[in-house]
Coordinates of C-alpha atoms and ligand atoms in Angstrom, one line a residue:
Chain A
M787 CA 15.6 -21.2 20.2
A788 CA 11.9 -22.0 20.2
T789 CA 9.8 -22.0 17.0
S790 CA 11.3 -20.0 14.2
A791 CA 9.0 -17.2 13.1
L792 CA 11.1 -16.0 10.2
S793 CA 14.3 -17.2 8.8
L794 CA 16.4 -16.0 5.9
K795 CA 18.6 -18.7 4.5
N796 CA 21.7 -18.0 2.4
I797 CA 20.1 -15.0 0.6
D798 CA 21.9 -13.5 -2.3
A799 CA 20.1 -10.5 -3.8
Y800 CA 20.9 -8.1 -6.6
Y801 CA 19.6 -4.8 -8.0
G802 CA 20.3 -5.4 -11.6
D803 CA 24.0 -6.2 -11.7
S804 CA 24.8 -4.8 -8.3
H805 CA 25.2 -7.5 -5.7
V806 CA 23.5 -6.2 -2.5
L807 CA 23.1 -9.2 -0.2
T808 CA 25.7 -12.0 0.0
D809 CA 24.8 -15.2 1.7
V810 CA 22.6 -13.5 4.4
S811 CA 21.1 -15.8 7.0
F812 CA 19.4 -15.0 10.2
E813 CA 16.6 -16.3 12.3
L814 CA 13.8 -14.6 14.3
G815 CA 12.3 -16.8 17.1
E816 CA 8.6 -16.7 17.9
A817 CA 7.6 -13.9 20.2
R818 CA 11.2 -12.5 20.1
M819 CA 12.6 -9.3 18.7
L820 CA 15.6 -9.2 16.4
G821 CA 17.4 -6.0 16.0
L822 CA 18.9 -5.7 12.5
L823 CA 21.7 -3.1 12.5
G824 CA 24.0 -1.7 10.0
R825 CA 25.1 1.5 8.5
N826 CA 23.4 3.3 5.6
G827 CA 23.5 1.1 2.5
A828 CA 24.4 -2.1 4.4
G829 CA 21.4 -3.9 3.0
K830 CA 18.9 -3.8 5.8
S831 CA 15.9 -2.6 3.7
T832 CA 16.8 -5.0 1.0
C833 CA 16.4 -7.8 3.6
M834 CA 12.9 -6.4 4.2
S835 CA 12.1 -6.3 0.5
V836 CA 13.3 -9.9 0.0
T837 CA 11.2 -11.1 2.9
M838 CA 8.1 -9.3 1.7
G839 CA 8.5 -10.7 -1.9
L840 CA 9.2 -7.2 -3.3
L841 CA 12.6 -8.3 -4.5
A842 CA 13.2 -11.9 -5.6
P843 CA 16.5 -13.3 -4.3
R844 CA 18.8 -15.0 -6.8
R845 CA 19.6 -17.6 -4.2
G846 CA 18.4 -18.7 -0.8
E847 CA 15.0 -18.9 0.8
V848 CA 12.7 -17.1 3.2
V849 CA 10.7 -19.3 5.6
V850 CA 7.8 -18.1 7.8
F851 CA 6.7 -20.4 10.6
G852 CA 8.0 -23.3 8.6
D853 CA 6.5 -22.4 5.3
K854 CA 8.7 -21.3 2.4
V855 CA 7.5 -17.9 1.1
T856 CA 10.3 -17.3 -1.4
G857 CA 8.8 -16.6 -4.8
L858 CA 5.5 -15.6 -3.5
S859 CA 4.0 -12.2 -4.4
P860 CA 3.9 -9.5 -1.6
E861 CA 0.2 -10.0 -1.2
M862 CA 0.7 -13.7 -0.7
V863 CA 3.4 -13.0 1.8
A864 CA 1.1 -10.6 3.6
A865 CA -1.5 -13.4 3.6
Q866 CA 1.1 -15.6 5.4
G867 CA 1.0 -13.1 8.2
V868 CA 4.0 -10.9 7.5
A869 CA 3.5 -7.1 7.8
L870 CA 6.0 -4.4 7.0
V871 CA 6.3 -0.9 8.4
P872 CA 8.5 0.4 5.6
Q873 CA 11.3 2.9 5.7
G874 CA 9.9 6.3 5.0
R875 CA 6.5 5.2 6.3
R876 CA 4.9 5.2 2.8
I877 CA 1.4 5.6 4.1
F878 CA -1.3 6.0 1.4
K879 CA -1.1 9.8 1.2
S880 CA -4.4 10.5 -0.6
L881 CA -6.4 8.2 1.6
T882 CA -7.9 9.2 4.9
V883 CA -6.4 7.9 8.1
R884 CA -9.3 5.4 8.5
E885 CA -9.0 4.3 4.9
N886 CA -5.3 3.6 5.3
L887 CA -6.3 1.1 8.0
M888 CA -9.3 -0.3 6.3
V889 CA -7.5 -1.3 3.1
A890 CA -4.9 -3.3 5.1
A891 CA -7.5 -5.2 7.2
R892 CA -7.0 -8.9 7.2
K893 CA -8.7 -11.5 9.4
P894 CA -6.4 -13.1 12.0
D895 CA -5.4 -16.7 11.4
A896 CA -7.6 -19.3 13.0
G897 CA -6.4 -20.2 16.4
S898 CA -4.8 -16.8 17.1
K899 CA -4.8 -16.1 20.8
H900 CA -5.0 -12.4 20.6
A901 CA -7.9 -10.0 20.2
P902 CA -7.8 -9.1 16.5
W903 CA -6.6 -5.7 15.4
I904 CA -9.3 -3.6 14.0
A905 CA -9.5 0.1 13.3
E906 CA -10.9 0.8 16.8
T907 CA -8.1 -1.1 18.6
V908 CA -5.5 0.8 16.6
F909 CA -7.3 4.1 17.5
A910 CA -7.3 3.1 21.1
M911 CA -3.6 2.6 21.0
F912 CA -3.0 5.9 19.1
P913 CA -5.7 8.3 20.2
R914 CA -4.2 11.0 18.0
L915 CA -5.0 9.0 15.0
A916 CA -8.6 8.6 16.3
E917 CA -8.9 12.4 16.5
R918 CA -7.8 12.7 12.9
H919 CA -9.5 9.6 11.4
K920 CA -11.2 11.5 8.7
Q921 CA -8.2 13.5 7.7
I922 CA -6.2 12.9 4.5
A923 CA -3.0 11.1 5.6
A924 CA -0.7 13.5 3.8
H925 CA -1.7 16.2 6.3
L926 CA -0.4 14.2 9.3
S927 CA 2.8 15.1 11.1
G928 CA 5.8 12.8 10.8
G929 CA 5.1 11.1 14.1
E930 CA 1.4 10.6 13.3
Q931 CA 2.4 9.1 9.9
Q932 CA 4.7 6.7 11.7
M933 CA 1.9 5.7 14.0
L934 CA -0.4 5.2 11.0
A935 CA 2.2 3.1 9.3
I936 CA 2.4 0.9 12.4
G937 CA -1.3 0.8 12.8
R938 CA -1.7 -0.2 9.1
A939 CA 0.7 -3.0 9.5
L940 CA -1.1 -4.3 12.6
M941 CA -4.5 -4.3 10.7
G942 CA -3.1 -7.3 8.8
N943 CA -3.0 -9.2 12.2
P944 CA 0.5 -10.3 11.4
R945 CA 2.5 -13.1 13.1
V946 CA 5.7 -11.4 12.0
L947 CA 6.2 -7.7 12.0
L948 CA 9.0 -6.0 10.1
M949 CA 9.8 -2.4 11.1
D950 CA 12.3 -0.5 9.0
E951 CA 13.8 2.4 10.8
P952 CA 10.6 3.5 12.6
S953 CA 12.5 6.2 14.5
E954 CA 14.0 7.9 11.4
G955 CA 13.3 11.6 11.2
L956 CA 11.3 11.8 14.3
A957 CA 11.7 14.2 17.3
P958 CA 13.2 12.4 20.4
Q959 CA 10.0 12.6 22.3
I960 CA 8.1 10.9 19.5
V961 CA 10.8 8.3 19.1
A962 CA 10.3 7.4 22.8
E963 CA 6.6 7.1 22.2
V964 CA 7.1 4.8 19.2
M965 CA 9.6 2.7 21.1
A966 CA 7.2 2.3 23.9
T967 CA 4.6 1.1 21.4
I968 CA 7.1 -1.4 19.9
R969 CA 7.9 -2.7 23.4
K970 CA 4.1 -3.3 24.0
L971 CA 3.8 -5.1 20.8
K972 CA 6.7 -7.4 21.7
E973 CA 5.1 -8.1 25.1
S974 CA 1.9 -9.1 23.3
G975 CA 3.8 -12.0 21.8
L976 CA 4.4 -10.6 18.3
S977 CA 7.6 -11.7 16.6
I978 CA 9.4 -8.5 15.4
V979 CA 12.4 -7.5 13.3
L980 CA 13.4 -4.0 14.2
V981 CA 15.7 -2.4 11.7
E982 CA 17.7 0.6 13.0
Q983 CA 20.9 2.5 12.4
N984 CA 21.1 3.6 16.0
P985 CA 22.1 0.6 18.2
R986 CA 21.2 2.4 21.4
L987 CA 17.5 2.2 20.6
V988 CA 17.7 -1.5 19.8
F989 CA 19.8 -2.8 22.6
D990 CA 17.1 -1.9 25.2
V991 CA 14.4 -3.9 23.5
A992 CA 15.8 -6.6 21.2
D993 CA 16.5 -10.2 22.3
D994 CA 18.9 -10.8 19.4
I995 CA 21.1 -8.7 17.3
V996 CA 22.2 -9.1 13.7
I997 CA 24.7 -6.6 12.2
L998 CA 25.0 -6.3 8.5
N999 CA 28.1 -4.9 6.9
T1000 CA 28.1 -4.2 3.1
G1001 CA 25.5 -6.9 2.4
R1002 CA 27.0 -9.6 4.7
V1003 CA 26.1 -10.7 8.2
A1004 CA 29.0 -9.5 10.3
V1005 CA 27.7 -10.2 13.8
V1006 CA 25.0 -12.4 15.3
S1007 CA 24.7 -12.0 19.0
T1008 CA 22.6 -10.6 21.8
P1009 CA 22.7 -7.2 23.5
A1010 CA 24.1 -8.6 26.7
Q1011 CA 26.8 -10.6 24.9
L1012 CA 27.8 -7.6 22.8
D1013 CA 28.1 -5.4 26.0
K1014 CA 30.1 -8.1 27.7
D1015 CA 32.5 -8.7 24.8
G1016 CA 32.9 -5.0 24.3
V1017 CA 32.8 -5.5 20.5
D1018 CA 33.8 -2.4 18.7
L1019 CA 30.5 -1.5 17.0
T1020 CA 31.9 1.6 15.3
Q1021 CA 33.7 -0.8 13.0
H1022 CA 30.3 -1.9 11.6
L1023 CA 28.0 1.0 12.5
G1024 CA 30.0 4.2 12.3
V1025 CA 30.3 6.6 15.2
F1026 CA 27.4 7.5 17.4
Chain B
M37 CA -33.7 28.4 -30.3
N38 CA -30.9 30.9 -30.1
F39 CA -27.6 29.8 -31.8
W40 CA -25.5 30.3 -28.6
L41 CA -27.9 28.3 -26.5
V42 CA -27.9 25.4 -29.0
L43 CA -24.1 25.5 -29.0
T44 CA -23.9 25.5 -25.2
A45 CA -26.4 22.7 -24.9
N46 CA -24.5 20.6 -27.5
S47 CA -21.2 21.4 -25.7
V48 CA -22.6 20.1 -22.4
T49 CA -24.0 17.0 -24.0
F50 CA -20.7 16.2 -25.8
G51 CA -18.9 16.9 -22.5
G52 CA -21.1 14.3 -20.8
L53 CA -20.2 11.7 -23.5
L54 CA -16.5 12.6 -23.2
F55 CA -16.7 12.1 -19.5
L56 CA -18.1 8.6 -20.0
L57 CA -15.2 7.9 -22.4
S58 CA -12.4 9.5 -20.5
A59 CA -13.2 8.5 -16.9
G60 CA -12.0 5.0 -17.8
F61 CA -9.0 6.2 -19.7
S62 CA -8.0 8.4 -16.7
L63 CA -8.5 5.6 -14.2
I64 CA -6.5 3.1 -16.3
F65 CA -3.7 5.6 -16.7
G66 CA -3.8 6.8 -13.1
L67 CA -3.8 3.4 -11.6
M68 CA -2.0 1.2 -14.0
R69 CA 0.1 3.8 -15.8
I70 CA -1.0 2.3 -19.1
P71 CA -1.6 4.8 -21.8
N72 CA -4.4 2.8 -23.3
L73 CA -4.6 3.8 -27.0
T74 CA -7.4 1.3 -27.6
H75 CA -9.8 3.5 -25.7
G76 CA -11.2 5.0 -28.9
S77 CA -11.5 1.5 -30.3
L78 CA -13.4 0.4 -27.3
F79 CA -15.8 3.3 -27.8
M80 CA -16.3 2.4 -31.4
L81 CA -16.6 -1.3 -30.6
G82 CA -19.3 -0.5 -28.1
A83 CA -21.2 1.5 -30.6
Y84 CA -21.0 -1.2 -33.3
V85 CA -21.9 -4.0 -31.0
G86 CA -24.8 -2.0 -29.6
A87 CA -25.9 -0.9 -33.1
T88 CA -25.9 -4.5 -34.2
F89 CA -28.6 -5.3 -31.7
V90 CA -30.5 -2.0 -32.1
V91 CA -30.6 -2.2 -35.9
G92 CA -31.2 -5.9 -35.9
L93 CA -28.3 -7.0 -38.0
L94 CA -28.4 -10.5 -36.5
G95 CA -32.0 -10.9 -37.4
F96 CA -33.5 -9.8 -34.1
Q97 CA -33.8 -6.4 -32.6
L98 CA -33.3 -5.4 -29.0
N99 CA -34.5 -2.4 -27.0
F100 CA -31.8 0.3 -27.1
W101 CA -31.0 0.2 -23.4
L102 CA -30.8 -3.6 -23.3
A103 CA -28.4 -3.4 -26.3
A104 CA -26.4 -0.7 -24.5
I105 CA -26.0 -2.9 -21.4
L106 CA -25.1 -6.0 -23.6
A107 CA -22.5 -4.0 -25.5
T108 CA -21.0 -2.6 -22.3
L109 CA -20.6 -6.1 -20.8
A110 CA -19.2 -7.6 -24.0
V111 CA -16.6 -4.9 -24.4
A112 CA -15.8 -4.9 -20.7
A113 CA -15.0 -8.6 -21.1
V114 CA -12.8 -7.9 -24.2
G115 CA -11.0 -5.3 -22.1
A116 CA -10.4 -7.7 -19.2
L117 CA -9.1 -10.3 -21.7
A118 CA -6.7 -7.8 -23.3
E119 CA -5.4 -6.8 -19.9
R120 CA -5.0 -10.4 -18.7
L121 CA -3.4 -11.8 -21.9
L122 CA -1.4 -8.9 -23.2
L123 CA -0.9 -5.8 -21.1
R124 CA -0.3 -7.8 -17.9
R125 CA 2.9 -9.0 -19.5
L126 CA 4.3 -5.5 -20.0
P127 CA 4.4 -4.0 -16.6
G128 CA 6.0 -0.6 -16.4
D129 CA 7.1 -0.6 -20.0
Q130 CA 5.2 2.3 -21.4
L131 CA 6.7 2.3 -24.8
A132 CA 5.7 -1.4 -25.2
Q133 CA 2.2 -0.6 -23.9
V134 CA 1.9 2.3 -26.3
L135 CA 2.9 0.1 -29.2
V136 CA 0.8 -2.8 -28.2
T137 CA -2.4 -0.7 -27.6
L138 CA -1.8 1.2 -30.8
G139 CA -1.4 -2.1 -32.7
L140 CA -4.5 -3.4 -31.1
S141 CA -6.4 -0.3 -32.1
F142 CA -5.4 -0.7 -35.8
M143 CA -6.5 -4.4 -35.6
A144 CA -9.8 -3.4 -34.0
A145 CA -10.4 -0.8 -36.8
D146 CA -9.8 -3.5 -39.4
F147 CA -12.0 -6.0 -37.6
C148 CA -14.8 -3.4 -37.5
L149 CA -14.4 -2.6 -41.1
M150 CA -14.5 -6.2 -42.1
V151 CA -17.6 -7.0 -39.9
W152 CA -19.7 -3.9 -40.3
G153 CA -18.4 -2.5 -43.6
G154 CA -17.5 1.1 -44.5
D155 CA -20.9 2.7 -44.4
P156 CA -22.0 4.6 -41.3
L157 CA -24.6 2.9 -39.2
N158 CA -27.3 5.3 -37.9
I159 CA -28.8 4.4 -34.6
A160 CA -32.3 5.7 -34.0
T161 CA -32.9 7.7 -30.9
P162 CA -34.4 5.4 -28.3
G163 CA -38.1 5.4 -28.0
G164 CA -39.7 8.2 -26.0
L165 CA -36.7 10.5 -26.2
G166 CA -37.1 11.8 -29.7
G167 CA -38.9 14.9 -28.7
F168 CA -38.0 18.1 -26.9
V169 CA -38.1 19.3 -23.3
R170 CA -39.2 22.8 -22.6
F171 CA -37.6 25.0 -19.9
G172 CA -39.5 28.3 -20.1
V173 CA -38.4 29.8 -23.4
M174 CA -35.7 27.1 -24.1
V175 CA -36.3 23.8 -25.7
F176 CA -33.8 21.0 -25.3
P177 CA -33.7 17.8 -27.3
A178 CA -34.8 15.1 -24.8
Y179 CA -32.2 12.6 -25.7
R180 CA -29.3 15.1 -25.2
L181 CA -30.8 15.9 -21.8
A182 CA -30.8 12.2 -21.1
I183 CA -27.1 11.9 -21.9
I184 CA -26.3 14.7 -19.5
V185 CA -28.4 13.0 -16.8
I186 CA -26.7 9.6 -17.5
A187 CA -23.2 11.2 -17.3
I188 CA -24.1 12.8 -14.0
V189 CA -25.5 9.6 -12.6
V190 CA -22.4 7.7 -13.8
A191 CA -20.1 10.3 -12.3
V192 CA -21.9 10.2 -9.0
G193 CA -21.8 6.4 -9.1
L194 CA -18.1 6.2 -9.9
W195 CA -17.4 8.8 -7.2
L196 CA -19.3 6.7 -4.6
L197 CA -17.5 3.6 -5.7
L198 CA -14.1 5.2 -5.5
D199 CA -14.6 7.4 -2.6
R200 CA -17.0 5.6 -0.3
T201 CA -16.3 1.9 -0.6
R202 CA -13.4 -0.3 0.6
L203 CA -12.8 -1.4 -3.0
G204 CA -12.5 2.2 -4.1
A205 CA -10.0 2.9 -1.2
M206 CA -8.0 -0.1 -2.4
I207 CA -7.9 1.2 -5.9
R208 CA -6.8 4.6 -4.7
A209 CA -4.1 2.9 -2.5
G210 CA -2.9 1.1 -5.6
V211 CA -2.7 4.5 -7.4
D212 CA -0.8 6.0 -4.5
D213 CA 1.8 3.3 -4.1
P214 CA 1.3 0.0 -5.9
D215 CA 4.1 -1.9 -4.1
M216 CA 3.0 -0.8 -0.7
A217 CA -0.6 -1.7 -1.6
R218 CA 0.6 -5.2 -2.4
V219 CA 2.6 -5.3 0.9
V220 CA -0.6 -4.7 2.9
G221 CA -2.3 -7.5 1.0
I222 CA -4.2 -5.8 -1.7
R223 CA -4.3 -7.9 -4.9
V224 CA -3.4 -5.1 -7.1
S225 CA -3.2 -7.3 -10.2
Q226 CA -6.8 -8.3 -9.8
L227 CA -7.8 -4.7 -9.2
F228 CA -6.0 -3.8 -12.4
T229 CA -8.2 -6.2 -14.4
V230 CA -11.3 -4.9 -12.7
V231 CA -10.4 -1.3 -13.4
F232 CA -9.5 -2.1 -17.0
A233 CA -12.8 -3.9 -17.6
L234 CA -14.6 -1.0 -15.9
G235 CA -12.8 1.5 -18.1
A236 CA -13.5 -0.5 -21.3
G237 CA -17.1 -1.0 -20.4
L238 CA -17.6 2.8 -19.8
A239 CA -16.0 3.6 -23.1
A240 CA -18.3 1.1 -24.9
F241 CA -21.3 2.5 -23.0
A242 CA -20.3 6.0 -24.2
G243 CA -20.0 4.7 -27.7
I244 CA -23.5 3.2 -27.9
I245 CA -25.1 6.1 -25.9
G246 CA -23.4 8.5 -28.3
G247 CA -24.6 6.5 -31.3
P248 CA -27.9 8.3 -32.0
I249 CA -25.9 11.6 -32.1
L250 CA -22.6 10.7 -33.7
S251 CA -23.7 7.5 -35.5
V252 CA -21.1 4.8 -36.0
Y253 CA -18.5 4.8 -38.8
P254 CA -15.0 3.7 -39.6
G255 CA -12.6 6.2 -38.0
L256 CA -14.9 7.0 -35.1
D257 CA -12.2 5.6 -32.9
Q258 CA -9.5 7.9 -34.1
D259 CA -11.9 10.9 -33.8
M260 CA -12.6 10.1 -30.1
L261 CA -9.2 9.0 -28.8
P262 CA -7.5 12.4 -29.1
L263 CA -10.4 14.0 -27.3
A264 CA -10.0 11.6 -24.4
L265 CA -6.3 12.4 -24.3
V266 CA -6.9 16.1 -24.1
V267 CA -9.5 15.6 -21.4
V268 CA -7.1 13.6 -19.3
I269 CA -4.2 15.9 -19.8
L270 CA -6.3 18.9 -18.9
G271 CA -8.0 17.3 -15.9
G272 CA -5.2 15.2 -14.7
S273 CA -5.0 11.5 -14.8
G274 CA -6.6 9.4 -12.0
S275 CA -8.8 12.3 -11.0
L276 CA -12.5 11.8 -11.5
L277 CA -13.3 15.4 -10.9
G278 CA -10.5 16.3 -13.3
S279 CA -12.1 14.0 -16.0
F280 CA -15.5 15.6 -15.4
V281 CA -14.4 19.2 -15.5
G282 CA -11.9 18.5 -18.4
S283 CA -14.7 16.8 -20.3
I284 CA -17.0 19.8 -20.0
I285 CA -14.2 22.2 -21.0
V286 CA -13.3 20.1 -24.0
G287 CA -17.0 19.7 -24.9
F288 CA -17.2 23.5 -25.1
I289 CA -13.9 24.0 -26.8
Y290 CA -14.7 21.4 -29.4
N291 CA -18.1 22.6 -30.2
F292 CA -17.4 26.3 -30.2
G293 CA -14.1 25.7 -32.0
Q294 CA -15.9 23.8 -34.8
A295 CA -18.6 26.4 -35.1
L296 CA -16.6 29.6 -34.9
L297 CA -13.1 28.6 -36.2
P298 CA -13.7 25.4 -38.1
E299 CA -10.3 25.7 -39.9
L300 CA -8.6 25.9 -36.6
A301 CA -10.7 23.4 -34.7
Y302 CA -7.7 21.1 -33.8
F303 CA -5.6 24.1 -33.0
V304 CA -8.2 25.4 -30.6
L305 CA -8.5 22.0 -29.1
F306 CA -4.9 21.2 -28.5
M307 CA -3.6 24.7 -27.6
P308 CA -5.1 24.5 -24.0
M309 CA -3.6 21.0 -23.7
L310 CA -0.1 22.3 -24.6
L311 CA -0.5 25.2 -22.2
V312 CA -1.5 22.8 -19.4
L313 CA 1.4 20.5 -20.2
L314 CA 3.8 23.4 -20.0
L315 CA 2.5 25.2 -17.0
R316 CA 0.9 22.4 -14.9
P317 CA 2.0 19.0 -16.2
Q318 CA 0.0 17.1 -13.6
G319 CA -3.3 18.6 -15.0
L320 CA -5.7 20.9 -13.4
F321 CA -6.8 18.4 -10.8
G322 CA -4.1 15.8 -10.9
R323 CA -1.5 15.0 -8.4
H324 CA 2.1 15.4 -9.3
V325 CA 3.4 12.1 -10.7
P326 CA 7.0 11.6 -9.7
Ligands
LIG1656 N1 16.1 0.2 -5.8 C1 17.4 0.1 -5.8 N2 18.1 0.0 -7.0 C2 19.5 -0.1 -7.0 N3 20.2 -0.1 -5.9 C3 19.6 -0.1 -4.7 C4 18.2 0.1 -4.6 N4 17.8 0.1 -3.3 C5 19.0 0.0 -2.6 N5 20.0 -0.1 -3.4 C6 21.4 -0.2 -3.0 O1 21.5 -1.4 -2.3 C7 22.4 -1.2 -1.2 C8 21.6 -1.6 0.1 O2 20.6 -0.7 0.3 P1 19.5 -0.8 1.5 O3 19.1 -2.2 1.6 O4 18.5 0.2 1.2 O5 20.4 -0.4 2.7 P2 20.0 0.0 4.2 O6 18.5 -0.2 4.3 O7 20.8 -0.9 5.1 O8 20.4 1.4 4.3 C9 22.8 0.2 -1.2 O9 24.1 0.2 -1.8 C10 21.9 0.9 -2.1 O10 22.5 1.9 -2.8
LIG1657 MG1 17.1 1.2 4.7

């Protein structure tokens, strides 16, 4: 694997006394997409929280492009170029669409090859947000809120993008739109972790697959390998 | 002038002062979820510090407005320090915050008593505003009119800051979802200090501006704090419009209550608060806090 964009090393994480992640390790290569799968409660979102600095792990470390970020505050992790599209979108509901983007603006790192993301480029990608740029975000539809959450993450000009169940609760047509966007982002060279419960969405786009089962890494593989091996995914993911 | 007109004018003036006091309280509670029971003390401290310069207790006298600005800055710095050194260490623990800020307010009261003594300090109305302004048949004390104008200017200024600047949007993002705000790179903790200092400064400013009307005396803090609480509960925390409307309402209730039902003044004041708490706990203009 080329440069490692993000790696979690031997992470143990707790909520109070409840042990949620046990010795979780995985690695996201630069410009690759890692699909993180697992059924409800497996610990996927907790991996995102640990990576972002929202939850301090008891053991293990998180490394972003060679720099250890464990113990940094979320805003410092963001400054290292990590952005999160959180589960449930969590847009700033009382802000306008444009303000949601503005507050998340961060200049790209020196030497970044890409045109920086600014509000106008986000609007070019999601014309529907452009039409509603003065609206209060709470009034957007679910699909529009998801686009806004993605746009907001991009405003940080991240090197690593974490997406936690971006298809959750969306109509199939909107899911297809969101997945097309994700594909484009990957092609632009962004390193992406895509969390999903539905493996079908991920197998098409991801380079690598990690499956969590009750807080442990159960499978590390690729979509092609998983197809070939005919691994019984229902064991880890439930029935689809 | 007609009794009712005077009462109305006084109510609006007092509402303006209450707005200056409670806007900060509301912001601090809305953004940081800190029930800052030192807010009355900050008001009193601002009044005392300002009075010190206006009256010339240190051997030199300053212009009223210069003294007001100095008092505002000094108390804002005190607020920032209290936030950095104490409240910062108690995130999310509202009981501890209540106890610490209550303790601080008692300490501040003792401190003021020690430094400025038990006698009220009267602050002269600033030069040029001692007279009356005529509107047709009505005459209005010029200084009270100035307070209303100042409150409106501050309200508009705060609104512009919160509603029209990136800093304001960041503060509102922090109110909406502090964790997510941090995830997108907003230094919520620094914003907290700024907001706390701003709220403290506004309270102090209200204290000195109100000085010529209320004077400064031990216990002023405990007279003002409940009013700020009522305003914020009526208007809804974190809402500037709520603070403004709530302040005017409380200004009226307080003045009319004192004039018409002096024995029941507190009853009249707290009854609407209880009703709002029962029927619309988020306040008239507040959002529902989960
Ligand atoms: N804030 C929290 N406090 C306590 N337990 C939590 C919290 N968040 C998640 N959990 C628990 O941690 C486990 C993993 O949750 P999560 O990471 O959200 O799973 P996933 O995202 O894979 O559905 C679950 O058992 C869940 O109930
Ligand atoms: Mg989840």
